[in-house]
Tab-separated table of C-alpha atoms in Angstrom:
chain	number	residue	atom	x	y	z
Q	26	MET	CA	139.469	105.405	71.622
Q	27	ASP	CA	142.370	106.881	73.612
Q	28	ASP	CA	145.603	105.376	72.338
Q	29	LEU	CA	147.520	105.549	75.645
Q	30	VAL	CA	147.374	102.293	77.621
Q	31	LEU	CA	148.557	101.947	81.224
Q	32	ILE	CA	150.171	98.654	82.190
Q	33	GLY	CA	151.529	97.952	85.651
Q	34	VAL	CA	154.862	96.150	85.897
Q	35	PRO	CA	155.073	95.093	89.580
Q	36	VAL	CA	158.749	94.123	89.872
Q	37	ASP	CA	161.581	94.913	92.266
Q	38	SER	CA	164.926	93.415	91.342
Q	39	VAL	CA	166.009	93.059	94.961
Q	40	GLY	CA	164.055	89.790	94.676
Q	41	ARG	CA	161.740	90.323	97.645
Q	42	SER	CA	158.120	91.365	98.008
Q	43	GLY	CA	157.243	94.988	98.691
Q	44	GLY	CA	159.209	98.044	97.630
Q	45	THR	CA	158.903	99.258	94.068
Q	46	GLU	CA	156.696	96.341	93.046
Q	47	LEU	CA	153.950	98.149	94.953
Q	48	GLY	CA	154.415	101.248	92.805
Q	49	PRO	CA	151.946	100.405	90.019
Q	50	GLY	CA	149.086	99.781	92.437
Q	51	ALA	CA	149.808	102.938	94.416
Q	52	LEU	CA	149.967	105.137	91.318
Q	53	ARG	CA	146.764	103.608	90.038
Q	54	GLU	CA	144.967	104.378	93.314
Q	55	LEU	CA	146.268	107.956	93.124
Q	56	GLY	CA	144.644	108.398	89.718
Q	57	LEU	CA	147.458	107.982	87.200
Q	58	ALA	CA	145.247	106.562	84.448
Q	59	GLU	CA	142.703	109.350	84.832
Q	60	ALA	CA	145.370	112.058	84.929
Q	61	VAL	CA	146.871	111.047	81.575
Q	62	ARG	CA	143.594	109.753	80.106
Q	63	ALA	CA	144.836	106.202	79.605
Q	64	GLU	CA	143.005	102.928	79.291
Q	65	ASP	CA	144.051	100.881	82.321
Q	66	ARG	CA	144.735	97.207	81.561
Q	67	GLY	CA	145.938	96.338	85.036
Q	68	ASP	CA	149.212	94.693	86.007
Q	69	LEU	CA	151.208	92.082	84.166
Q	70	ASP	CA	151.287	88.804	86.073
Q	71	LEU	CA	154.943	88.669	87.031
Q	72	SER	CA	157.326	89.130	89.912
Q	73	ILE	CA	161.007	88.805	90.722
Q	74	ARG	CA	161.800	86.457	93.603
Q	75	GLY	CA	165.087	85.145	94.976
Q	76	GLU	CA	168.226	86.685	96.433
Q	77	GLU	CA	170.907	84.477	94.890
Q	78	ARG	CA	173.113	85.739	92.046
Q	79	ASP	CA	173.101	83.502	89.005
Q	80	PRO	CA	176.718	82.342	88.424
Q	81	GLU	CA	176.528	82.819	84.655
Q	82	THR	CA	174.839	86.215	84.371
Q	83	GLY	CA	175.589	87.667	87.794
Q	84	ILE	CA	171.934	88.697	88.086
Q	85	VAL	CA	169.882	88.215	91.248
Q	86	ALA	CA	166.812	86.022	90.514
Q	87	ALA	CA	167.941	85.780	86.887
Q	88	ALA	CA	165.237	83.347	85.755
Q	89	ASP	CA	162.463	85.722	86.855
Q	90	VAL	CA	164.196	88.732	85.320
Q	91	LEU	CA	164.464	87.000	81.942
Q	92	ALA	CA	160.873	85.741	82.117
Q	93	ALA	CA	159.641	89.230	82.982
Q	94	THR	CA	161.570	90.689	80.054
Q	95	GLU	CA	159.921	88.265	77.646
Q	96	GLU	CA	156.439	89.025	79.019
Q	97	ILE	CA	156.925	92.795	78.901
Q	98	ARG	CA	158.338	92.478	75.393
Q	99	ALA	CA	155.277	90.602	74.166
Q	100	ALA	CA	152.824	93.002	75.838
Q	101	VAL	CA	154.487	96.115	74.428
Q	102	ALA	CA	154.863	94.612	70.939
Q	103	ALA	CA	151.162	93.764	70.854
Q	104	LEU	CA	150.078	97.244	71.892
Q	105	VAL	CA	152.442	99.132	69.594
Q	106	GLY	CA	151.459	96.807	66.760
Q	107	GLU	CA	147.830	97.859	67.338
Q	108	GLY	CA	148.777	101.525	67.087
Q	109	ARG	CA	148.517	102.052	70.862
Q	110	ARG	CA	151.112	103.727	73.064
Q	111	PRO	CA	152.054	101.893	76.267
Q	112	LEU	CA	152.722	103.659	79.564
Q	113	LEU	CA	154.478	101.186	81.850
Q	114	ALA	CA	154.186	101.924	85.539
Q	115	GLY	CA	156.971	100.149	87.384
Q	116	GLY	CA	158.367	98.626	89.303
Q	117	CYS	CA	162.091	99.031	88.831
Q	118	CYS	CA	164.268	99.800	85.819
Q	119	SER	CA	164.538	96.122	84.920
Q	120	GLU	CA	161.356	96.753	82.887
Q	121	LEU	CA	163.201	98.809	80.285
Q	122	PRO	CA	164.894	96.106	78.122
Q	123	GLY	CA	161.592	94.298	77.580
Q	124	ALA	CA	159.792	97.557	76.795
Q	125	LEU	CA	162.265	98.627	74.143
Q	126	ALA	CA	162.432	95.111	72.696
Q	127	GLY	CA	158.683	95.077	72.256
Q	128	ALA	CA	158.636	98.475	70.575
Q	129	ARG	CA	161.464	97.399	68.287
Q	130	ASP	CA	159.664	94.168	67.395
Q	131	ALA	CA	156.615	96.173	66.353
Q	132	VAL	CA	158.084	99.091	64.423
Q	133	GLY	CA	161.833	98.583	64.030
Q	134	PRO	CA	164.620	100.554	65.712
Q	135	VAL	CA	163.556	103.107	68.299
Q	136	GLY	CA	165.350	105.911	70.108
Q	137	LEU	CA	165.544	106.283	73.876
Q	138	ALA	CA	165.419	109.265	76.223
Q	139	HIS	CA	166.736	107.807	79.474
Q	140	VAL	CA	166.009	110.268	82.291
Q	141	ASP	CA	167.719	108.726	85.309
Q	142	GLY	CA	170.109	109.564	88.123
Q	143	HIS	CA	172.278	106.633	86.998
Q	144	ALA	CA	173.789	105.679	83.660
Q	145	ASP	CA	172.790	102.026	84.338
Q	146	LEU	CA	175.740	100.537	82.456
Q	147	TYR	CA	176.673	97.934	85.038
Q	148	ASP	CA	176.753	94.251	84.177
Q	149	GLY	CA	176.715	91.018	86.173
Q	150	ARG	CA	180.375	91.461	87.066
Q	151	THR	CA	180.587	95.167	87.953
Q	152	SER	CA	177.267	95.497	89.776
Q	153	THR	CA	177.945	95.334	93.482
Q	154	THR	CA	174.434	94.017	94.163
Q	155	GLY	CA	173.569	91.912	91.133
Q	156	GLU	CA	170.222	93.714	90.904
Q	157	ALA	CA	168.891	93.869	87.354
Q	158	ALA	CA	168.002	97.535	87.846
Q	159	ASP	CA	171.731	98.328	87.682
Q	160	MET	CA	172.049	97.007	84.119
Q	161	PRO	CA	169.261	98.057	81.720
Q	162	ILE	CA	171.302	100.315	79.452
Q	163	SER	CA	173.951	97.614	79.083
Q	164	VAL	CA	171.207	95.222	77.997
Q	165	VAL	CA	169.450	97.743	75.745
Q	166	LEU	CA	172.723	98.419	73.886
Q	167	GLY	CA	173.509	94.711	73.571
Q	168	LEU	CA	176.539	94.769	75.870
Q	169	GLY	CA	175.371	92.052	78.270
Q	170	PRO	CA	174.664	90.053	80.309
Q	171	ARG	CA	174.399	87.829	77.254
Q	172	ARG	CA	171.381	85.747	78.298
Q	173	TRP	CA	169.414	88.877	79.134
Q	174	VAL	CA	170.236	90.430	75.765
Q	175	GLU	CA	169.072	87.186	74.132
Q	176	ALA	CA	165.785	87.282	76.069
Q	177	ALA	CA	165.274	90.751	74.615
Q	178	GLY	CA	165.972	89.522	71.112
Q	179	GLY	CA	169.144	91.589	70.823
Q	180	PRO	CA	169.741	95.311	71.362
Q	181	GLY	CA	166.609	97.377	71.901
Q	182	ALA	CA	168.116	100.699	70.829
Q	183	GLU	CA	171.144	102.033	68.985
Q	184	ALA	CA	173.694	104.072	70.949
Q	185	GLU	CA	173.469	106.946	68.454
Q	186	ARG	CA	169.761	107.296	69.247
Q	187	THR	CA	170.105	106.871	73.035
Q	188	LEU	CA	170.283	109.967	75.240
Q	189	LEU	CA	171.310	109.625	78.888
Q	190	ILE	CA	169.854	112.597	80.734
Q	191	GLY	CA	170.380	113.720	84.318
Q	192	TYR	CA	172.777	111.037	85.552
Q	193	ARG	CA	175.119	111.898	88.398
Q	194	ASP	CA	176.723	108.600	89.510
Q	195	ARG	CA	180.066	109.001	87.755
Q	196	LYS	CA	182.292	108.938	90.849
Q	197	GLU	CA	180.570	105.892	92.362
Q	198	SER	CA	180.386	103.995	89.079
Q	199	ILE	CA	184.073	104.551	88.283
Q	200	ALA	CA	184.992	103.185	91.719
Q	201	ASP	CA	182.838	100.119	91.013
Q	202	GLY	CA	184.503	99.513	87.630
Q	203	MET	CA	181.371	100.184	85.559
Q	204	ARG	CA	182.003	100.943	81.888
Q	205	GLN	CA	181.568	104.669	81.367
Q	206	PRO	CA	179.182	105.954	78.698
Q	207	GLU	CA	181.795	108.130	77.011
Q	208	GLN	CA	183.946	105.031	76.454
Q	209	LEU	CA	181.334	103.418	74.193
Q	210	GLU	CA	181.804	103.475	70.461
Q	211	PRO	CA	179.588	104.962	69.241
Q	212	ALA	CA	178.750	106.837	72.393
Q	213	PRO	CA	175.199	107.749	73.367
Q	214	GLY	CA	174.194	111.384	73.718
Q	215	LEU	CA	175.406	112.456	77.154
Q	216	HIS	CA	173.541	114.986	79.279
Q	217	PRO	CA	174.765	114.532	82.855
Q	218	ILE	CA	173.173	116.724	85.496
Q	219	GLU	CA	175.952	119.321	85.150
Q	220	ARG	CA	175.186	119.745	81.444
Q	221	VAL	CA	171.444	119.836	82.049
Q	222	ARG	CA	172.012	122.724	84.455
Q	223	SER	CA	174.398	124.597	82.175
Q	224	ASP	CA	172.166	124.187	79.113
Q	225	GLY	CA	168.898	124.613	81.007
Q	226	ALA	CA	166.351	121.903	81.778
Q	227	ARG	CA	163.733	123.169	79.336
Q	228	GLU	CA	166.331	123.561	76.603
Q	229	THR	CA	167.649	120.050	77.263
Q	230	GLY	CA	164.171	118.588	76.904
Q	231	GLU	CA	163.517	120.506	73.701
Q	232	LEU	CA	166.870	119.449	72.232
Q	233	ALA	CA	166.381	115.789	73.210
Q	234	ALA	CA	162.890	115.713	71.683
Q	235	ALA	CA	164.141	117.313	68.465
Q	236	ILE	CA	167.095	114.924	68.138
Q	237	LEU	CA	165.074	111.768	68.785
Q	238	ALA	CA	161.927	112.695	66.917
Q	239	GLY	CA	164.006	113.755	63.949
Q	240	THR	CA	165.223	110.214	63.388
Q	241	GLY	CA	162.145	108.103	64.122
Q	242	PRO	CA	159.945	106.896	66.985
Q	243	PHE	CA	161.388	106.993	70.481
Q	244	TRP	CA	160.694	105.787	74.016
Q	245	LEU	CA	160.931	107.802	77.240
Q	246	HIS	CA	162.088	106.168	80.464
Q	247	LEU	CA	161.867	108.092	83.736
Q	248	ASP	CA	163.532	106.834	86.895
Q	249	VAL	CA	162.375	108.987	89.811
Q	250	ASP	CA	165.871	109.004	91.296
Q	251	VAL	CA	166.795	111.620	88.713
Q	252	LEU	CA	165.247	113.893	91.329
Q	253	ASP	CA	167.232	115.042	94.341
Q	254	GLN	CA	166.676	112.944	97.441
Q	255	ALA	CA	165.182	115.951	99.240
Q	256	ALA	CA	162.625	116.403	96.447
Q	257	PHE	CA	161.746	112.703	96.112
Q	258	PRO	CA	162.609	110.573	99.166
Q	259	ALA	CA	160.256	107.747	98.089
Q	260	THR	CA	162.866	105.703	96.240
Q	261	ASP	CA	165.502	103.175	97.276
Q	262	TYR	CA	168.581	104.830	95.759
Q	263	LEU	CA	168.809	108.248	97.360
Q	264	MET	CA	171.354	110.696	95.978
Q	265	SER	CA	171.947	114.375	96.514
Q	266	GLY	CA	172.587	116.780	93.663
Q	267	GLY	CA	169.614	115.718	91.554
Q	268	MET	CA	166.918	117.687	89.798
Q	269	SER	CA	164.336	119.783	91.558
Q	270	TRP	CA	160.660	119.380	90.667
Q	271	GLU	CA	160.870	122.676	88.788
Q	272	GLU	CA	163.713	121.352	86.637
Q	273	LEU	CA	161.921	118.058	85.933
Q	274	ASP	CA	158.740	119.913	85.034
Q	275	GLN	CA	160.704	121.966	82.521
Q	276	LEU	CA	162.529	118.973	81.046
Q	277	LEU	CA	159.646	116.550	80.542
Q	278	PRO	CA	156.928	118.388	78.556
Q	279	PRO	CA	158.786	118.549	75.200
Q	280	LEU	CA	159.463	114.810	75.446
Q	281	LEU	CA	156.028	113.797	76.734
Q	282	SER	CA	154.229	115.779	74.040
Q	283	ALA	CA	156.499	114.851	71.119
Q	284	GLU	CA	154.627	113.535	68.110
Q	285	ARG	CA	156.944	110.554	67.692
Q	286	LEU	CA	156.921	109.396	71.307
Q	287	ILE	CA	155.874	105.750	70.955
Q	288	GLY	CA	155.664	104.865	74.641
Q	289	ALA	CA	156.991	105.603	78.114
Q	290	SER	CA	157.945	103.899	81.366
Q	291	ILE	CA	158.332	105.155	84.917
Q	292	ALA	CA	160.321	103.370	87.556
Q	293	CYS	CA	161.639	103.161	91.099
Q	294	TYR	CA	158.822	104.792	93.049
Q	295	ASN	CA	158.560	103.030	96.410
Q	296	PRO	CA	155.201	103.864	98.043
Q	297	GLU	CA	156.321	102.299	101.324
Q	298	LYS	CA	158.513	105.398	101.702
Q	299	ASP	CA	155.684	107.782	100.805
Q	300	PRO	CA	153.224	107.575	103.708
Q	301	ASP	CA	151.381	110.784	102.803
Q	302	CYS	CA	151.492	110.012	99.033
Q	303	ALA	CA	153.026	113.412	98.330
Q	304	CYS	CA	155.714	111.993	96.038
Q	305	GLY	CA	153.252	109.856	94.124
Q	306	ARG	CA	150.892	112.782	93.543
Q	307	ALA	CA	153.730	115.046	92.425
Q	308	LEU	CA	154.952	112.371	90.013
Q	309	ILE	CA	151.519	112.052	88.445
Q	310	HIS	CA	151.297	115.816	88.093
Q	311	SER	CA	154.611	115.841	86.191
Q	312	LEU	CA	153.291	113.219	83.785
Q	313	ARG	CA	150.134	115.151	82.838
Q	314	PRO	CA	151.599	116.516	79.563
Q	315	LEU	CA	151.617	112.907	78.314
Q	316	GLY	CA	147.848	112.659	78.285
Q	317	PRO	CA	146.697	115.401	75.908
Q	318	ARG	CA	149.279	114.446	73.290
Q	319	LEU	CA	148.622	110.713	73.335
Q	320	ALA	CA	144.898	110.870	73.907
Q	321	GLY	CA	144.199	113.695	71.498
């Protein structure tokens, strides 16, 4: 039996239908499960609806976000407990706290390789939108919003075993008042896009895999906006200065094929912005190294 299991997480924290919540279905139709040789268990039965910010947490559609976290947590915990490795196809980055919580529930503390154009350390006060996708690293590290951290059963990862790779939102996030990753104590491992380029994408992936695998099981989260907007326009948060496909395809293989990779999640692909499916197909191609390792 292949031990990689594909689960769709059809959520978009803007609180409306469409957008990234269509991502799991689109990737499935493009052959994601076949490409990585995963058992496909379909989509979780959840959604995020509502455009009002909760006064306590500051999160848009907070009740649905918390409920989704609990459902994702249970699904991941069950799979990891069975010795399977989940691949979550999002959806948006609000899937990450539940995913890490489930892995932690099953095997104890896990590390995190967070490959994303943003550091995602906003909270309900500093996020200008209130969208849960702004906040997953704050939740994963137990920094808040409090009710979301509680829904996840506490922190999902330790800062010392969390690597932030490829982010490039420093100027914008400082202007918004977001806590900066280097201000945390202890601080996570920091690999902003400038460092990835100076060290080399392949070398960054190899180093990240060695660091995380050397201390226990770890999770990989990939937000497609780590790519430059010209390379991947099928996302809702377009930014220049991101990775090329060549850089991403050098970075990912050491992480995807690492022996201690316990699961992975992909997020923020919006098929409504990908009429010819070119972005979706390229994304699936980049994930192919996951299959032989986890299915072998």
